[in-house]
């Protein structure tokens, strides 16, 4: 991204999410019951790991308790260039955007293409709660409790053909409500892409909410991608189209600066951005800088997707 000054955010000391955390503990118990076999294989090991993010009993070396980033910060410190390039622009400018009614098109190499009204798109799926560590390429991070549906459930319903290899995503193009689209900051509409196996990974979700509330405009209402082991720019907001394809799709940031933003964009502390280090990050709300984890801490779940790849070249 275009860094103009060091990240700085007024941090709210108010923690309106206290009630929410208590609700989460209840859900965790429910999750354990599910894993014990009450309902079956709906929650796989990955979902389990995601649930354990804030749990100091978790196995994979994550002994440190990670605090949720306050709702106030998650909703006022944003990147959404369709509303401007400052972190405060999305929350200040997104009020005029009307995310409903909304239609999502699923097309390309699928047996069942279609245009879906948002409710019909979501309805067949179970909205899950996933707390993920999020790492922006600008070296700040947050911990966000998302609500969403696994992308793979959506893709399976559409029946990808055997030739499909990638999934392309497109943000809505509506300059009347997204004032940033009136200037050629990026090649609008914003686009992103995943390899099909990344898209089918159980950690990959389409989010519809956070903190148990419907997604606010600044966070990508009404539907946005969340891929927790990749830099934040892969998490395309306000999606109107999901296209299965056999070619690696062009992506907005890669088109803007291919030497800075690769297609894969896996969080990797060993591969620096050409203009700054990726070794450390600042958690929003904290002053100290912490070490950035390979694959943002999700290596156990996702490293096998990239075995044999040179992650310095395919960054
Ligand atoms: N359409 C669109 N999606 C986008 C962006 C954007 O500018 N436009 N910014 C990306 C970047 S750089 C980040 S870090 C995340 C930020 O998501 P958040 O504001 O919900 O934390 O959104 C990503 N998705
Ligand atoms: Mo970002």
CSV table of C-alpha atoms and ligand atoms in Angstrom, one decimal:
chain,number,residue,atom,x,y,z
A,1,UNK,CA,0.0,0.0,0.0
A,2,UNK,CA,1.1,3.6,-0.2
A,3,UNK,CA,2.6,4.3,3.2
A,4,UNK,CA,2.7,8.0,3.8
A,5,UNK,CA,3.3,8.1,7.5
A,6,UNK,CA,3.8,5.6,10.3
A,7,UNK,CA,0.6,3.9,11.3
A,8,UNK,CA,-1.0,5.7,14.2
A,9,UNK,CA,-4.4,5.1,15.7
A,10,UNK,CA,-6.3,6.6,18.6
A,11,UNK,CA,-7.0,3.6,20.7
A,12,UNK,CA,-10.2,3.3,22.6
A,13,UNK,CA,-9.7,2.2,26.2
A,14,UNK,CA,-13.4,1.4,26.3
A,15,UNK,CA,-14.1,-2.3,25.8
A,16,UNK,CA,-17.7,-2.6,24.7
A,17,UNK,CA,-17.0,-6.2,23.6
A,18,UNK,CA,-17.0,-7.5,27.2
A,19,UNK,CA,-20.4,-8.9,26.8
A,20,UNK,CA,-19.3,-10.5,23.5
A,21,UNK,CA,-16.4,-12.3,25.0
A,22,UNK,CA,-18.7,-13.9,27.6
A,23,UNK,CA,-20.9,-15.1,24.7
A,24,UNK,CA,-17.8,-16.6,23.0
A,25,UNK,CA,-16.9,-18.7,26.0
A,26,UNK,CA,-20.4,-20.2,25.8
A,27,UNK,CA,-19.9,-20.9,22.1
A,28,UNK,CA,-16.5,-22.5,22.8
A,29,UNK,CA,-18.2,-25.1,25.1
A,30,UNK,CA,-20.8,-25.7,22.4
A,31,UNK,CA,-18.0,-26.2,19.9
A,32,UNK,CA,-16.4,-28.8,22.2
A,33,UNK,CA,-19.7,-30.6,22.3
A,34,UNK,CA,-19.9,-30.6,18.5
A,35,UNK,CA,-16.3,-32.0,18.3
A,36,UNK,CA,-17.3,-34.7,20.7
A,37,UNK,CA,-19.6,-36.0,18.0
A,38,UNK,CA,-22.9,-34.5,18.8
A,39,UNK,CA,-23.4,-33.1,15.3
A,40,UNK,CA,-20.7,-34.6,13.2
A,41,UNK,CA,-17.8,-33.4,11.1
A,42,UNK,CA,-19.1,-29.9,10.5
A,43,UNK,CA,-16.3,-28.4,12.5
A,44,UNK,CA,-13.0,-29.8,11.3
A,45,UNK,CA,-9.6,-29.4,13.0
A,46,UNK,CA,-9.1,-26.0,11.3
A,47,UNK,CA,-12.3,-24.5,12.7
A,48,UNK,CA,-11.2,-25.9,16.1
A,49,UNK,CA,-7.8,-24.1,15.8
A,50,UNK,CA,-9.5,-20.9,14.9
A,51,UNK,CA,-11.8,-21.2,17.9
A,52,UNK,CA,-8.7,-21.7,20.1
A,53,UNK,CA,-7.0,-18.4,19.1
A,54,UNK,CA,-7.8,-16.7,22.4
A,55,UNK,CA,-7.5,-19.8,24.5
A,56,UNK,CA,-4.2,-20.1,26.4
A,57,UNK,CA,-4.7,-23.9,26.6
A,58,UNK,CA,-4.2,-24.3,22.8
A,59,UNK,CA,-1.5,-26.7,21.8
A,60,UNK,CA,0.5,-25.3,18.8
A,61,UNK,CA,2.8,-23.1,20.8
A,62,UNK,CA,0.2,-20.3,21.1
A,63,UNK,CA,0.5,-19.9,24.8
A,64,UNK,CA,0.1,-16.2,24.7
A,65,UNK,CA,-3.4,-14.9,25.2
A,66,UNK,CA,-4.4,-12.7,22.3
A,67,UNK,CA,-6.8,-9.9,23.1
A,68,UNK,CA,-9.5,-9.1,20.6
A,69,UNK,CA,-8.9,-5.7,18.9
A,70,UNK,CA,-11.6,-3.3,20.2
A,71,UNK,CA,-14.7,-3.0,17.9
A,72,UNK,CA,-14.0,0.8,17.8
A,73,UNK,CA,-10.6,0.2,16.2
A,74,UNK,CA,-11.8,-2.5,13.8
A,75,UNK,CA,-14.4,-0.1,12.5
A,76,UNK,CA,-12.4,3.2,12.3
A,77,UNK,CA,-8.9,2.1,11.2
A,78,UNK,CA,-9.5,0.7,7.8
A,79,UNK,CA,-8.1,0.3,4.3
A,80,UNK,CA,-10.9,0.6,1.7
A,81,UNK,CA,-9.5,2.8,-1.1
A,82,UNK,CA,-12.9,3.2,-2.7
A,83,UNK,CA,-13.6,5.6,0.1
A,84,UNK,CA,-10.1,7.3,0.2
A,85,UNK,CA,-6.6,6.4,1.2
A,86,UNK,CA,-6.5,7.5,4.8
A,87,UNK,CA,-7.3,5.0,7.5
A,88,UNK,CA,-10.1,7.3,8.8
A,89,UNK,CA,-11.7,7.8,5.3
A,90,UNK,CA,-13.7,4.6,5.1
A,91,UNK,CA,-15.6,5.1,8.5
A,92,UNK,CA,-16.1,8.8,7.6
A,93,UNK,CA,-17.1,8.4,4.0
A,94,UNK,CA,-18.9,5.0,3.8
A,95,UNK,CA,-22.2,6.3,5.1
A,96,UNK,CA,-23.6,7.0,1.7
A,97,UNK,CA,-22.9,3.5,0.4
A,98,UNK,CA,-26.1,1.3,0.2
A,99,UNK,CA,-25.1,-2.3,0.5
A,100,UNK,CA,-28.7,-3.6,0.2
A,101,UNK,CA,-30.2,-4.9,-2.0
A,102,UNK,CA,-27.2,-6.9,-3.1
A,103,UNK,CA,-26.7,-9.5,-5.8
A,104,UNK,CA,-23.8,-11.9,-6.0
A,105,UNK,CA,-22.9,-13.5,-9.3
A,106,UNK,CA,-21.2,-16.9,-9.3
A,107,UNK,CA,-20.0,-17.8,-12.8
A,108,UNK,CA,-17.1,-19.1,-15.0
A,109,UNK,CA,-16.1,-22.8,-14.8
A,110,UNK,CA,-19.0,-24.0,-12.7
A,111,UNK,CA,-21.8,-26.4,-13.4
A,112,UNK,CA,-24.3,-24.2,-11.6
A,113,UNK,CA,-23.7,-20.5,-12.3
A,114,UNK,CA,-26.2,-18.0,-11.0
A,115,UNK,CA,-27.1,-14.6,-9.7
A,116,UNK,CA,-28.2,-14.7,-6.0
A,117,UNK,CA,-29.9,-12.1,-3.9
A,118,UNK,CA,-27.7,-11.8,-0.7
A,119,UNK,CA,-30.2,-13.7,1.5
A,120,UNK,CA,-30.4,-16.6,-0.9
A,121,UNK,CA,-26.6,-16.6,-1.2
A,122,UNK,CA,-26.2,-16.9,2.5
A,123,UNK,CA,-29.2,-18.9,3.5
A,124,UNK,CA,-28.1,-22.5,2.6
A,125,UNK,CA,-25.0,-22.1,4.8
A,126,UNK,CA,-24.3,-22.0,8.5
A,127,UNK,CA,-22.9,-18.7,9.6
A,128,UNK,CA,-19.9,-19.5,11.8
A,129,UNK,CA,-17.8,-17.5,14.2
A,130,UNK,CA,-14.1,-17.4,13.5
A,131,UNK,CA,-11.6,-15.3,15.4
A,132,UNK,CA,-8.6,-14.6,13.2
A,133,UNK,CA,-5.3,-12.8,13.5
A,134,UNK,CA,-5.3,-10.3,10.6
A,135,UNK,CA,-2.0,-8.9,9.2
A,136,UNK,CA,-1.9,-5.9,6.9
A,137,UNK,CA,1.0,-5.7,4.4
A,138,UNK,CA,1.7,-2.3,6.1
A,139,UNK,CA,2.9,-4.1,9.2
A,140,UNK,CA,0.0,-3.5,11.5
A,141,UNK,CA,-2.3,-6.3,12.8
A,142,UNK,CA,-5.6,-6.9,14.6
A,143,UNK,CA,-7.5,-9.8,16.1
A,144,UNK,CA,-11.0,-9.9,14.7
A,145,UNK,CA,-14.0,-12.1,15.6
A,146,UNK,CA,-15.6,-12.6,12.2
A,147,UNK,CA,-18.9,-14.1,11.3
A,148,UNK,CA,-19.1,-15.8,8.0
A,149,UNK,CA,-19.6,-18.8,5.8
A,150,UNK,CA,-16.7,-21.1,4.6
A,151,UNK,CA,-16.0,-20.2,1.0
A,152,UNK,CA,-15.7,-23.8,0.1
A,153,UNK,CA,-19.4,-24.4,0.9
A,154,UNK,CA,-20.3,-21.8,-1.6
A,155,UNK,CA,-17.9,-23.2,-4.2
A,156,UNK,CA,-19.1,-26.7,-3.8
A,157,UNK,CA,-22.7,-25.7,-4.3
A,158,UNK,CA,-21.7,-24.1,-7.6
A,159,UNK,CA,-20.0,-27.3,-8.7
A,160,UNK,CA,-16.6,-26.2,-10.1
A,161,UNK,CA,-15.7,-28.1,-13.3
A,162,UNK,CA,-12.6,-30.2,-13.4
A,163,UNK,CA,-10.7,-27.5,-15.4
A,164,UNK,CA,-11.2,-24.8,-12.7
A,165,UNK,CA,-7.9,-23.9,-11.0
A,166,UNK,CA,-8.5,-20.4,-9.6
A,167,UNK,CA,-11.2,-18.2,-8.1
A,168,UNK,CA,-11.5,-14.5,-9.1
A,169,UNK,CA,-13.3,-11.9,-7.0
A,170,UNK,CA,-14.6,-8.5,-8.0
A,171,UNK,CA,-15.7,-5.6,-5.8
A,172,UNK,CA,-18.8,-3.5,-6.8
A,173,UNK,CA,-18.2,-0.6,-9.2
A,174,UNK,CA,-20.4,2.3,-8.2
A,175,UNK,CA,-18.5,5.6,-8.3
A,176,UNK,CA,-21.6,7.5,-7.3
A,177,UNK,CA,-21.4,5.9,-3.8
A,178,UNK,CA,-17.7,5.0,-3.7
A,179,UNK,CA,-16.0,8.4,-4.3
A,180,UNK,CA,-12.5,6.9,-4.5
A,181,UNK,CA,-13.5,5.2,-7.7
A,182,UNK,CA,-13.7,8.6,-9.4
A,183,UNK,CA,-9.9,8.8,-9.2
A,184,UNK,CA,-7.5,6.4,-10.9
A,185,UNK,CA,-5.8,5.3,-7.6
A,186,UNK,CA,-6.2,1.6,-8.5
A,187,UNK,CA,-7.6,-0.1,-11.7
A,188,UNK,CA,-11.2,-0.2,-10.5
A,189,UNK,CA,-13.1,-2.3,-9.8
A,190,UNK,CA,-10.8,-3.8,-7.1
A,191,UNK,CA,-10.2,-7.5,-8.0
A,192,UNK,CA,-8.5,-10.4,-6.1
A,193,UNK,CA,-7.9,-14.0,-6.6
A,194,UNK,CA,-7.0,-17.3,-4.9
A,195,UNK,CA,-5.8,-20.7,-6.2
A,196,UNK,CA,-8.7,-23.1,-6.0
A,197,UNK,CA,-7.1,-25.1,-3.2
A,198,UNK,CA,-6.6,-21.9,-1.1
A,199,UNK,CA,-10.2,-21.0,-1.7
A,200,UNK,CA,-11.3,-24.5,-0.6
A,201,UNK,CA,-9.2,-24.4,2.6
A,202,UNK,CA,-11.5,-24.5,5.7
A,203,UNK,CA,-9.9,-21.3,7.1
A,204,UNK,CA,-11.1,-19.3,4.1
A,205,UNK,CA,-14.4,-17.5,4.7
A,206,UNK,CA,-16.7,-15.0,3.2
A,207,UNK,CA,-17.5,-12.7,6.1
A,208,UNK,CA,-20.9,-11.1,6.7
A,209,UNK,CA,-20.3,-9.7,10.1
A,210,UNK,CA,-17.9,-9.1,13.0
A,211,UNK,CA,-18.4,-9.1,16.7
A,212,UNK,CA,-21.8,-10.7,16.0
A,213,UNK,CA,-23.0,-7.6,14.2
A,214,UNK,CA,-23.8,-7.1,10.5
A,215,UNK,CA,-20.7,-5.9,8.7
A,216,UNK,CA,-20.4,-2.1,8.6
A,217,UNK,CA,-19.7,-0.5,5.2
A,218,UNK,CA,-16.1,0.3,6.1
A,219,UNK,CA,-15.4,-3.3,6.7
A,220,UNK,CA,-16.7,-4.5,3.3
A,221,UNK,CA,-20.5,-4.8,3.7
A,222,UNK,CA,-22.3,-6.9,2.8
A,223,UNK,CA,-19.9,-9.6,1.9
A,224,UNK,CA,-16.0,-9.8,2.0
A,225,UNK,CA,-13.3,-12.3,1.8
A,226,UNK,CA,-11.1,-13.2,4.8
A,227,UNK,CA,-8.0,-15.3,4.3
A,228,UNK,CA,-6.1,-15.1,7.7
A,229,UNK,CA,-2.7,-16.4,6.5
A,230,UNK,CA,-2.4,-13.8,3.8
A,231,UNK,CA,-1.8,-10.0,3.9
A,232,UNK,CA,-5.0,-8.0,4.3
A,233,UNK,CA,-5.2,-6.8,0.8
A,234,UNK,CA,-6.3,-10.3,-0.3
A,235,UNK,CA,-9.4,-9.8,1.8
A,236,UNK,CA,-11.5,-8.1,-1.0
A,237,UNK,CA,-14.5,-6.1,0.2
A,238,UNK,CA,-18.1,-5.7,-1.0
A,239,UNK,CA,-17.9,-8.6,-3.4
A,240,UNK,CA,-20.4,-8.8,-6.4
A,241,UNK,CA,-18.8,-11.5,-8.4
A,242,UNK,CA,-17.0,-14.8,-7.9
A,243,UNK,CA,-15.6,-16.4,-11.0
A,244,UNK,CA,-14.0,-19.8,-11.4
A,245,UNK,CA,-11.3,-19.9,-14.0
A,246,UNK,CA,-8.3,-21.9,-15.3
A,247,UNK,CA,-6.0,-18.8,-15.4
A,248,UNK,CA,-4.4,-17.0,-12.5
A,249,UNK,CA,-6.6,-13.9,-12.2
A,250,UNK,CA,-5.2,-10.3,-12.3
A,251,UNK,CA,-5.4,-8.6,-8.9
A,252,UNK,CA,-5.7,-4.9,-8.2
A,253,UNK,CA,-2.5,-4.5,-6.1
A,254,UNK,CA,-0.4,-6.7,-8.3
A,255,UNK,CA,-1.4,-4.7,-11.3
A,256,UNK,CA,-0.5,-1.5,-9.5
A,257,UNK,CA,2.9,-2.6,-8.3
A,258,UNK,CA,3.9,-6.2,-9.3
A,259,UNK,CA,7.3,-6.0,-7.6
A,260,UNK,CA,5.6,-5.1,-4.2
A,261,UNK,CA,2.4,-7.1,-4.1
A,262,UNK,CA,2.5,-10.7,-5.4
A,263,UNK,CA,-0.4,-12.9,-6.3
A,264,UNK,CA,0.1,-15.2,-3.2
A,265,UNK,CA,0.7,-12.5,-0.6
A,266,UNK,CA,1.3,-15.1,2.1
A,267,UNK,CA,2.4,-13.5,5.4
A,268,UNK,CA,6.1,-14.1,5.5
A,269,UNK,CA,8.4,-12.4,8.0
A,270,UNK,CA,11.4,-13.7,5.9
A,271,UNK,CA,10.4,-11.9,2.7
A,272,UNK,CA,10.5,-8.1,3.1
A,273,UNK,CA,8.4,-5.7,1.1
A,274,UNK,CA,10.9,-3.8,-1.2
A,275,UNK,CA,10.3,-0.6,0.9
A,276,UNK,CA,10.1,-2.0,4.4
A,277,UNK,CA,10.7,-5.1,6.6
A,278,UNK,CA,7.9,-7.6,7.2
A,279,UNK,CA,9.7,-9.2,10.2
A,280,UNK,CA,7.6,-7.4,12.9
A,281,UNK,CA,4.2,-5.8,13.2
A,282,UNK,CA,2.4,-3.5,15.5
A,283,UNK,CA,-0.9,-4.8,16.9
A,284,UNK,CA,-3.4,-2.0,16.8
A,285,UNK,CA,-3.8,-0.7,20.4
A,286,UNK,CA,-0.3,-1.7,21.4
A,287,UNK,CA,2.9,0.3,21.2
A,288,UNK,CA,5.4,-2.6,21.2
A,289,UNK,CA,6.2,-4.4,18.0
A,290,UNK,CA,5.8,-8.1,18.0
A,291,UNK,CA,7.4,-10.7,15.7
A,292,UNK,CA,5.4,-11.5,12.6
A,293,UNK,CA,4.6,-15.3,12.4
A,294,UNK,CA,5.1,-17.3,9.2
A,295,UNK,CA,1.8,-17.7,7.5
A,296,UNK,CA,0.5,-15.3,10.2
A,297,UNK,CA,0.6,-18.2,12.7
A,298,UNK,CA,-1.4,-20.6,10.6
A,299,UNK,CA,1.5,-22.6,9.2
A,300,UNK,CA,0.3,-25.8,10.7
A,301,UNK,CA,-2.9,-25.6,8.7
A,302,UNK,CA,-1.7,-24.1,5.4
A,303,UNK,CA,2.0,-24.7,4.8
A,304,UNK,CA,1.4,-27.9,2.9
A,305,UNK,CA,-0.5,-25.9,0.2
A,306,UNK,CA,2.9,-24.4,-0.8
A,307,UNK,CA,5.3,-27.4,-0.4
A,308,UNK,CA,7.9,-27.3,-3.2
A,309,UNK,CA,7.3,-23.6,-4.0
A,310,UNK,CA,9.9,-21.0,-3.8
A,311,UNK,CA,8.1,-18.5,-1.6
A,312,UNK,CA,10.7,-15.8,-2.3
A,313,UNK,CA,9.8,-15.8,-6.0
A,314,UNK,CA,6.2,-16.6,-5.5
A,315,UNK,CA,5.6,-13.9,-2.8
B,1,LIG,N1,-12.4,-3.5,-2.4
B,1,LIG,C1,-11.4,-3.3,-1.5
B,1,LIG,N2,-11.1,-4.3,-0.7
B,1,LIG,C2,-10.1,-4.2,0.2
B,1,LIG,C3,-9.3,-3.0,0.3
B,1,LIG,C4,-9.6,-2.0,-0.6
B,1,LIG,O1,-9.0,-0.9,-0.7
B,1,LIG,N3,-10.7,-2.1,-1.5
B,1,LIG,N4,-8.2,-2.9,1.2
B,1,LIG,C5,-7.6,-4.2,1.6
B,1,LIG,C6,-6.6,-4.0,2.7
B,1,LIG,S1,-5.1,-3.4,2.2
B,1,LIG,C7,-6.8,-4.5,4.0
B,1,LIG,S2,-5.6,-4.4,5.1
B,1,LIG,C8,-8.2,-5.0,4.4
B,1,LIG,C9,-8.7,-4.2,5.6
B,1,LIG,O2,-9.9,-4.7,6.1
B,1,LIG,P1,-10.6,-4.0,7.3
B,1,LIG,O3,-10.7,-2.6,7.1
B,1,LIG,O4,-11.9,-4.7,7.5
B,1,LIG,O5,-9.7,-4.3,8.5
B,1,LIG,O6,-9.1,-4.8,3.3
B,1,LIG,C10,-8.7,-5.2,2.0
B,1,LIG,N5,-9.8,-5.2,1.1
B,2,LIG,MO1,-3.7,-4.0,4.0
